mmCIF file of C-alpha atoms in Angstrom:
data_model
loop_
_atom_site.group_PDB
_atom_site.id
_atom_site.type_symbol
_atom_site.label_atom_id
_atom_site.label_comp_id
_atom_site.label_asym_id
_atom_site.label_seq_id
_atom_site.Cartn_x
_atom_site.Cartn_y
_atom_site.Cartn_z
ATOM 1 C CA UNK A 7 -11.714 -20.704 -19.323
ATOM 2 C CA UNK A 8 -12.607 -24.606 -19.499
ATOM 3 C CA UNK A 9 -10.110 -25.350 -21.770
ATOM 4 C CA UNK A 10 -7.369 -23.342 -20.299
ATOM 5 C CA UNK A 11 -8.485 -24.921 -16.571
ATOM 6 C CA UNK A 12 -8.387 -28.673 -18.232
ATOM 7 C CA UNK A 13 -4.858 -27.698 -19.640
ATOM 8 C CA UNK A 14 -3.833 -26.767 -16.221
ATOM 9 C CA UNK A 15 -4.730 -30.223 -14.645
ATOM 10 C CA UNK A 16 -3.138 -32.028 -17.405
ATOM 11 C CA UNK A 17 -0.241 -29.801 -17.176
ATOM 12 C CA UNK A 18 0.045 -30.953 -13.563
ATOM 13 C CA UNK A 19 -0.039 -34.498 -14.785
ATOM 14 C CA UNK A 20 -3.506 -35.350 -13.248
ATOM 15 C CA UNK A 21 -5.508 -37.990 -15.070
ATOM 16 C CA UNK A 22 -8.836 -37.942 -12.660
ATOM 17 C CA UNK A 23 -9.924 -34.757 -10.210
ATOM 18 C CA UNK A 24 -12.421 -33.744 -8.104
ATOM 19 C CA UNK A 25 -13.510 -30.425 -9.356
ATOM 20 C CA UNK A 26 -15.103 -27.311 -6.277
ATOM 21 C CA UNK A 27 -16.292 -24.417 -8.417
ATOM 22 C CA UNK A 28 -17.777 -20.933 -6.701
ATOM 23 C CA UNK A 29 -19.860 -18.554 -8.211
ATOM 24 C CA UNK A 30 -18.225 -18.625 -11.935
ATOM 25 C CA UNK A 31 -16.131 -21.305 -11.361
ATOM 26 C CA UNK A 32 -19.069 -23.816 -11.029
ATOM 27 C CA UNK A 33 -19.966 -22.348 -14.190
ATOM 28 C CA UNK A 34 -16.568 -23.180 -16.013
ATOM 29 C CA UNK A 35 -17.131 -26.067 -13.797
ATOM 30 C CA UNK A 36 -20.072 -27.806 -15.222
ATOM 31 C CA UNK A 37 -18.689 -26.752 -18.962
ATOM 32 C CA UNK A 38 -15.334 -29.057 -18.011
ATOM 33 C CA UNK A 39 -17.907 -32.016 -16.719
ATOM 34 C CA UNK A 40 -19.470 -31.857 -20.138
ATOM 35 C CA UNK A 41 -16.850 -31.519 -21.970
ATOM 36 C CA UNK A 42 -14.111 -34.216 -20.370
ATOM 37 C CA UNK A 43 -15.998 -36.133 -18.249
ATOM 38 C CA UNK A 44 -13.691 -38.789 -17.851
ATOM 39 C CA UNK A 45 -11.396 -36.303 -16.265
ATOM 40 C CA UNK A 46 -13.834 -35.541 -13.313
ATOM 41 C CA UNK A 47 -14.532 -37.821 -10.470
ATOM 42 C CA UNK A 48 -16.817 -35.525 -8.788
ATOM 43 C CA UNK A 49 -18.152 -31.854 -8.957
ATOM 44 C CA UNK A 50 -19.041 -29.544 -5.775
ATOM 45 C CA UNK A 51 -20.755 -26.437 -7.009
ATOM 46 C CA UNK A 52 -21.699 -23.540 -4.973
ATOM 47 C CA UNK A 53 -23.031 -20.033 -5.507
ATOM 48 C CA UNK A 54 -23.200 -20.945 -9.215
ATOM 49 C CA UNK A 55 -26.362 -21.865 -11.731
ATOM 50 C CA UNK A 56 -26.776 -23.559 -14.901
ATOM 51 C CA UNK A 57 -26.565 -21.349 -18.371
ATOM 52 C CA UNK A 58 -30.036 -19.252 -18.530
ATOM 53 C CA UNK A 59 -30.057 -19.719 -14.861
ATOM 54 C CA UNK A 60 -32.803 -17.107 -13.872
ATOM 55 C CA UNK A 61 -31.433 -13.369 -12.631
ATOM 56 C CA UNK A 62 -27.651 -15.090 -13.375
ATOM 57 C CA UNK A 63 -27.438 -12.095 -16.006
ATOM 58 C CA UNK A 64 -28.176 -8.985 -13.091
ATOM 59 C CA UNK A 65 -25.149 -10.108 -11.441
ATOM 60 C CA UNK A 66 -23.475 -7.160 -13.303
ATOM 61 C CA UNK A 67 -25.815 -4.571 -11.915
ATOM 62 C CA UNK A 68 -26.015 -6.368 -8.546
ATOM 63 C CA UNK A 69 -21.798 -5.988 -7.912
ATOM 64 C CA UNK A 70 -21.851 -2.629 -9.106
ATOM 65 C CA UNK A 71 -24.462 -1.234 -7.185
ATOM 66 C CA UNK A 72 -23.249 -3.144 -4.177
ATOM 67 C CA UNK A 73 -19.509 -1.505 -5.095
ATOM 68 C CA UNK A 74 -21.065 1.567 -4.587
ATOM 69 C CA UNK A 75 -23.126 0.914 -1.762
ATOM 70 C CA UNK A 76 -19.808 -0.213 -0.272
ATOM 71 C CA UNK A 77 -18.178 2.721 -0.981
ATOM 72 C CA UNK A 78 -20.772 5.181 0.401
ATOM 73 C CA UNK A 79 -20.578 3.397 3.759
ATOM 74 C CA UNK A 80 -17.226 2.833 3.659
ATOM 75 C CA UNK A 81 -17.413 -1.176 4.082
ATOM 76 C CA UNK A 82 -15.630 -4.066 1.502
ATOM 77 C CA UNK A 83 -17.895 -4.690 -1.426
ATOM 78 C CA UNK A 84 -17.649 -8.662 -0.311
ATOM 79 C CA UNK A 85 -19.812 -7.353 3.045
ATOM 80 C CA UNK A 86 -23.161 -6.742 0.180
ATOM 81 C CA UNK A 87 -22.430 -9.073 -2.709
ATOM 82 C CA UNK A 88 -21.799 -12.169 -0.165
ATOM 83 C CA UNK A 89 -23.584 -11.867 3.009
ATOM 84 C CA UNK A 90 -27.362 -11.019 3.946
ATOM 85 C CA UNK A 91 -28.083 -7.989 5.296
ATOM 86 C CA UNK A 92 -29.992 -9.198 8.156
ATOM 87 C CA UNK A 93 -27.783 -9.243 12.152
ATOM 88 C CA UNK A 94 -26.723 -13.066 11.524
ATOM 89 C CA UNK A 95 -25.360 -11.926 8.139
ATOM 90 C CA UNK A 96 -23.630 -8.868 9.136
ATOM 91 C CA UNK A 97 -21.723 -10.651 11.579
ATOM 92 C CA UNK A 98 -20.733 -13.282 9.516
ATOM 93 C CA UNK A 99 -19.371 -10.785 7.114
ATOM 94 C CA UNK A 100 -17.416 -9.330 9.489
ATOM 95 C CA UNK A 101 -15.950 -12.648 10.562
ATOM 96 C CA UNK A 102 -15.351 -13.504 6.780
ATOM 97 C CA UNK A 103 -13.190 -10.372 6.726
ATOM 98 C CA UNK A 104 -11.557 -11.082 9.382
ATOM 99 C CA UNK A 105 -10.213 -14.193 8.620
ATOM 100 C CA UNK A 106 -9.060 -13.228 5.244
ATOM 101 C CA UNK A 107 -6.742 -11.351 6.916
ATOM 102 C CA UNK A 108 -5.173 -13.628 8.852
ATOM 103 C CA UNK A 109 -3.026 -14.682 6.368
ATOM 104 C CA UNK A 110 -0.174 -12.317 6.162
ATOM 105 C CA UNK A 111 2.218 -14.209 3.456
ATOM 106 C CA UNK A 112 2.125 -15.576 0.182
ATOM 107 C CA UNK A 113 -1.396 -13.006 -0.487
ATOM 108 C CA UNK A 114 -2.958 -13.232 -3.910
ATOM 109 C CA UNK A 115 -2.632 -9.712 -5.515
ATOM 110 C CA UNK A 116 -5.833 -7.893 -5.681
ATOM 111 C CA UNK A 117 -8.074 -8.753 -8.982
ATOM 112 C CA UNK A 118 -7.573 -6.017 -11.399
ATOM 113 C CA UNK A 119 -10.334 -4.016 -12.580
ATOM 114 C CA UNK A 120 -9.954 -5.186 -15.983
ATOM 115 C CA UNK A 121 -10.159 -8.805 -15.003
ATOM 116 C CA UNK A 122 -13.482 -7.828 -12.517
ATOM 117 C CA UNK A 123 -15.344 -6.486 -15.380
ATOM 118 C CA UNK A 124 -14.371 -9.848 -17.583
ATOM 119 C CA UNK A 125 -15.483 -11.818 -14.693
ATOM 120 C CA UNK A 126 -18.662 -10.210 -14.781
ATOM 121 C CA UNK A 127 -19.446 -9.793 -18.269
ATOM 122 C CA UNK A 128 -18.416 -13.645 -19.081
ATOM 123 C CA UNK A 129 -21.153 -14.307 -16.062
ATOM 124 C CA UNK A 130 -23.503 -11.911 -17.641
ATOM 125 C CA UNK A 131 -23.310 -14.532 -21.123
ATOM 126 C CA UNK A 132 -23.831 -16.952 -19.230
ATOM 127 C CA UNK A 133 -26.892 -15.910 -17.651
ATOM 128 C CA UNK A 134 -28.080 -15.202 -21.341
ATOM 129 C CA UNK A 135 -26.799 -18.643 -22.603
ATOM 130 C CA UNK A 136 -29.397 -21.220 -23.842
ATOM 131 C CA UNK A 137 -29.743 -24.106 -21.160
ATOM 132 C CA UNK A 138 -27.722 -26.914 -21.330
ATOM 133 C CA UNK A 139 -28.096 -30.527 -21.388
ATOM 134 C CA UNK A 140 -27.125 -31.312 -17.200
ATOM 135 C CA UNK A 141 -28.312 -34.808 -17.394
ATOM 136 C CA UNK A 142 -24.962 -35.631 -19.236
ATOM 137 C CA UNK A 143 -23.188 -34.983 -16.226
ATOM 138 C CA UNK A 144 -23.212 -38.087 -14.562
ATOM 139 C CA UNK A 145 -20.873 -37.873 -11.861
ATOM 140 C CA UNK A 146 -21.870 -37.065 -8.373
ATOM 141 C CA UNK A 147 -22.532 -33.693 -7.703
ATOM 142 C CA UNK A 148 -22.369 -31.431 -4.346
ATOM 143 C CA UNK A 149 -24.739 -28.353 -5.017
ATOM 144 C CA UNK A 150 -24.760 -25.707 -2.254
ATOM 145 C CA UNK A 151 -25.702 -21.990 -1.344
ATOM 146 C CA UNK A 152 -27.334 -19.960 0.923
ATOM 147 C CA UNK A 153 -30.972 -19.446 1.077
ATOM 148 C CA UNK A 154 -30.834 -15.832 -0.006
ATOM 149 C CA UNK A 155 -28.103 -15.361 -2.831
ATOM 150 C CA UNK A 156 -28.872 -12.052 -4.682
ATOM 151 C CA UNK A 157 -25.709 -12.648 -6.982
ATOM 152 C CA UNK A 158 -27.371 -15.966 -8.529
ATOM 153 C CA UNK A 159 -30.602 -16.581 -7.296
ATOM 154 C CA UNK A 160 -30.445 -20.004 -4.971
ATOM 155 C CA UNK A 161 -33.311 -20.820 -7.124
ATOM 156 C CA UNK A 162 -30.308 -21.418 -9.838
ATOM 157 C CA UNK A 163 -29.126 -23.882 -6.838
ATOM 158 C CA UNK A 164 -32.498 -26.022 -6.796
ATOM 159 C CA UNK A 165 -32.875 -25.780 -10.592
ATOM 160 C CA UNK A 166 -29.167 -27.762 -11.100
ATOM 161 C CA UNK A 167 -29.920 -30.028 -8.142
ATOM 162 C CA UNK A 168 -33.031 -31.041 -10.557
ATOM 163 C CA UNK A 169 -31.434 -30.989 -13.427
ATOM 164 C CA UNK A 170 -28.152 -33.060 -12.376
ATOM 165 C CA UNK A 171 -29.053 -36.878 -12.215
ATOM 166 C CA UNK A 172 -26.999 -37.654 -9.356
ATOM 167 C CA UNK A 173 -27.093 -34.656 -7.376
ATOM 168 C CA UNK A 174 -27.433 -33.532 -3.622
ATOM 169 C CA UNK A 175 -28.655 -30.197 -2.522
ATOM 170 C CA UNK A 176 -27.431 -28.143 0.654
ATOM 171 C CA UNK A 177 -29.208 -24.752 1.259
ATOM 172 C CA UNK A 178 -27.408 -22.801 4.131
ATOM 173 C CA UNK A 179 -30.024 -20.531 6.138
ATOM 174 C CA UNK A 180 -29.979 -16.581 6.794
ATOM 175 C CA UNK A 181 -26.731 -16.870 3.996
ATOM 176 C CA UNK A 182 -25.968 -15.035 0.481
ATOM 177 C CA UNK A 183 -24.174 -15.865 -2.401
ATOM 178 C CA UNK A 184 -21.102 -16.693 0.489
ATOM 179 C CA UNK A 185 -22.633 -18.945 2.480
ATOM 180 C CA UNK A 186 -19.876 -21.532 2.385
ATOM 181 C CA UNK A 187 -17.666 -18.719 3.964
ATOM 182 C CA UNK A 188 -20.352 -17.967 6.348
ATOM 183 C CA UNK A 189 -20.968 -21.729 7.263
ATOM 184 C CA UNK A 190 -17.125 -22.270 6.316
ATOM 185 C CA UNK A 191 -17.051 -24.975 9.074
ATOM 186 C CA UNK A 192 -20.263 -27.145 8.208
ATOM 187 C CA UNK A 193 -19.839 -27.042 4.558
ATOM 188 C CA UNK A 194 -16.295 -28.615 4.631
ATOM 189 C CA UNK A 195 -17.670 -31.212 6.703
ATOM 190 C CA UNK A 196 -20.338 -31.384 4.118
ATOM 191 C CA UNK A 197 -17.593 -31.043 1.773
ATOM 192 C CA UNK A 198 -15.658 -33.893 2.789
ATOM 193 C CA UNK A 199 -18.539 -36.338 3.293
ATOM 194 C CA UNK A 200 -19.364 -35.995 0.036
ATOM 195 C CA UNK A 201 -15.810 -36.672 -1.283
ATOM 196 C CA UNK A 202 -15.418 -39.856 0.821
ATOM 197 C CA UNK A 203 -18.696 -41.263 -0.238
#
């Protein structure tokens, strides 16, 4: 998926990019820093861990059980996997929801289930993978979640703020594994900051 994403930006005729990966995409994310680092300027990673990040390999069991969880109660799977489960997170879900829909035209189709169960299982090897070398990366780095992701463990989130040499670390409170759509507003400010440094 790195190598397919890095033919993608040179496809597009970009020499230098700032790179935002969420969840796996920080994942294919740090792989692209590693391997072509003169093609990234900066990194923001959220909801994402290093390889043999701690609990990285339950996501599997965490989305399905939430799927079903979801489906009992008649809610979107993204309410459980992203959001705590606690008033503050609730709401915020809701919200989330919400403003997905807002957007009536142009809609990205629906993943497939055969895509959803790649996703997982290529997070599921990574949670498995021997650790990597981080202090290679050497460009600045943006590392945020919320306090309480269940999908990879924010302790995944203090671990590659440790790890990265030039790294900063924002932990968003009562949030899950979507707490840049629950703090959507403060983390692009956050976001932006960081890119105009």
């Amino acid at each position: 998926m790195a190598k397919d994403a890095v033919t993608f930006i040179r496809g597009l005729g970009l020499q230098h990019v700032d790179i935002h990966g969420f969840s796996m995409g920080g994942m294919i994310a740090q792989v692209i820093a590693q391997d072509e680092p003169q093609l990234v300027r900066k990194l923001i990673l959220t909801g994402t861990g290093p390889a043999g990040g701690e609990g990285i390999e339950n996501a599997t069991r965490l989305s399905q059980l939430d799927t079903a969880r979801a489906l009992f109660t008649l809610q979107d799977p993204k309410q459980f996997l992203f959001f705590t489960r606690t008033a503050g997170g609730r709401r915020a879900g809701k919200q989330f929801l919400a403003r997905l829909k807002e957007r009536t035209h142009d809609r990205d189709k629906a993943i497939s289930l055969t895509s959803y169960f790649a996703q997982l299982k290529a997070i599921h090897r990574w949670g498995l993978a021997r650790p990597q070398d981080l202090s290679v990366i050497h460009q600045p780095v943006l590392v945020a979640n919320g306090e309480s992701d269940r999908m990879v463990p924010t302790k995944n989130s203090f671990e590659l703020a440790r790890r990265l040499p030039n790294a900063d670390l924002v932990v968003h409170p009562d949030a899950g594994h979507g707490g840049i759509f629950q703090f959507h507003e403060r983390f692009m400010a956050e976001a932006l900051d960081f890119l105009e440094r």
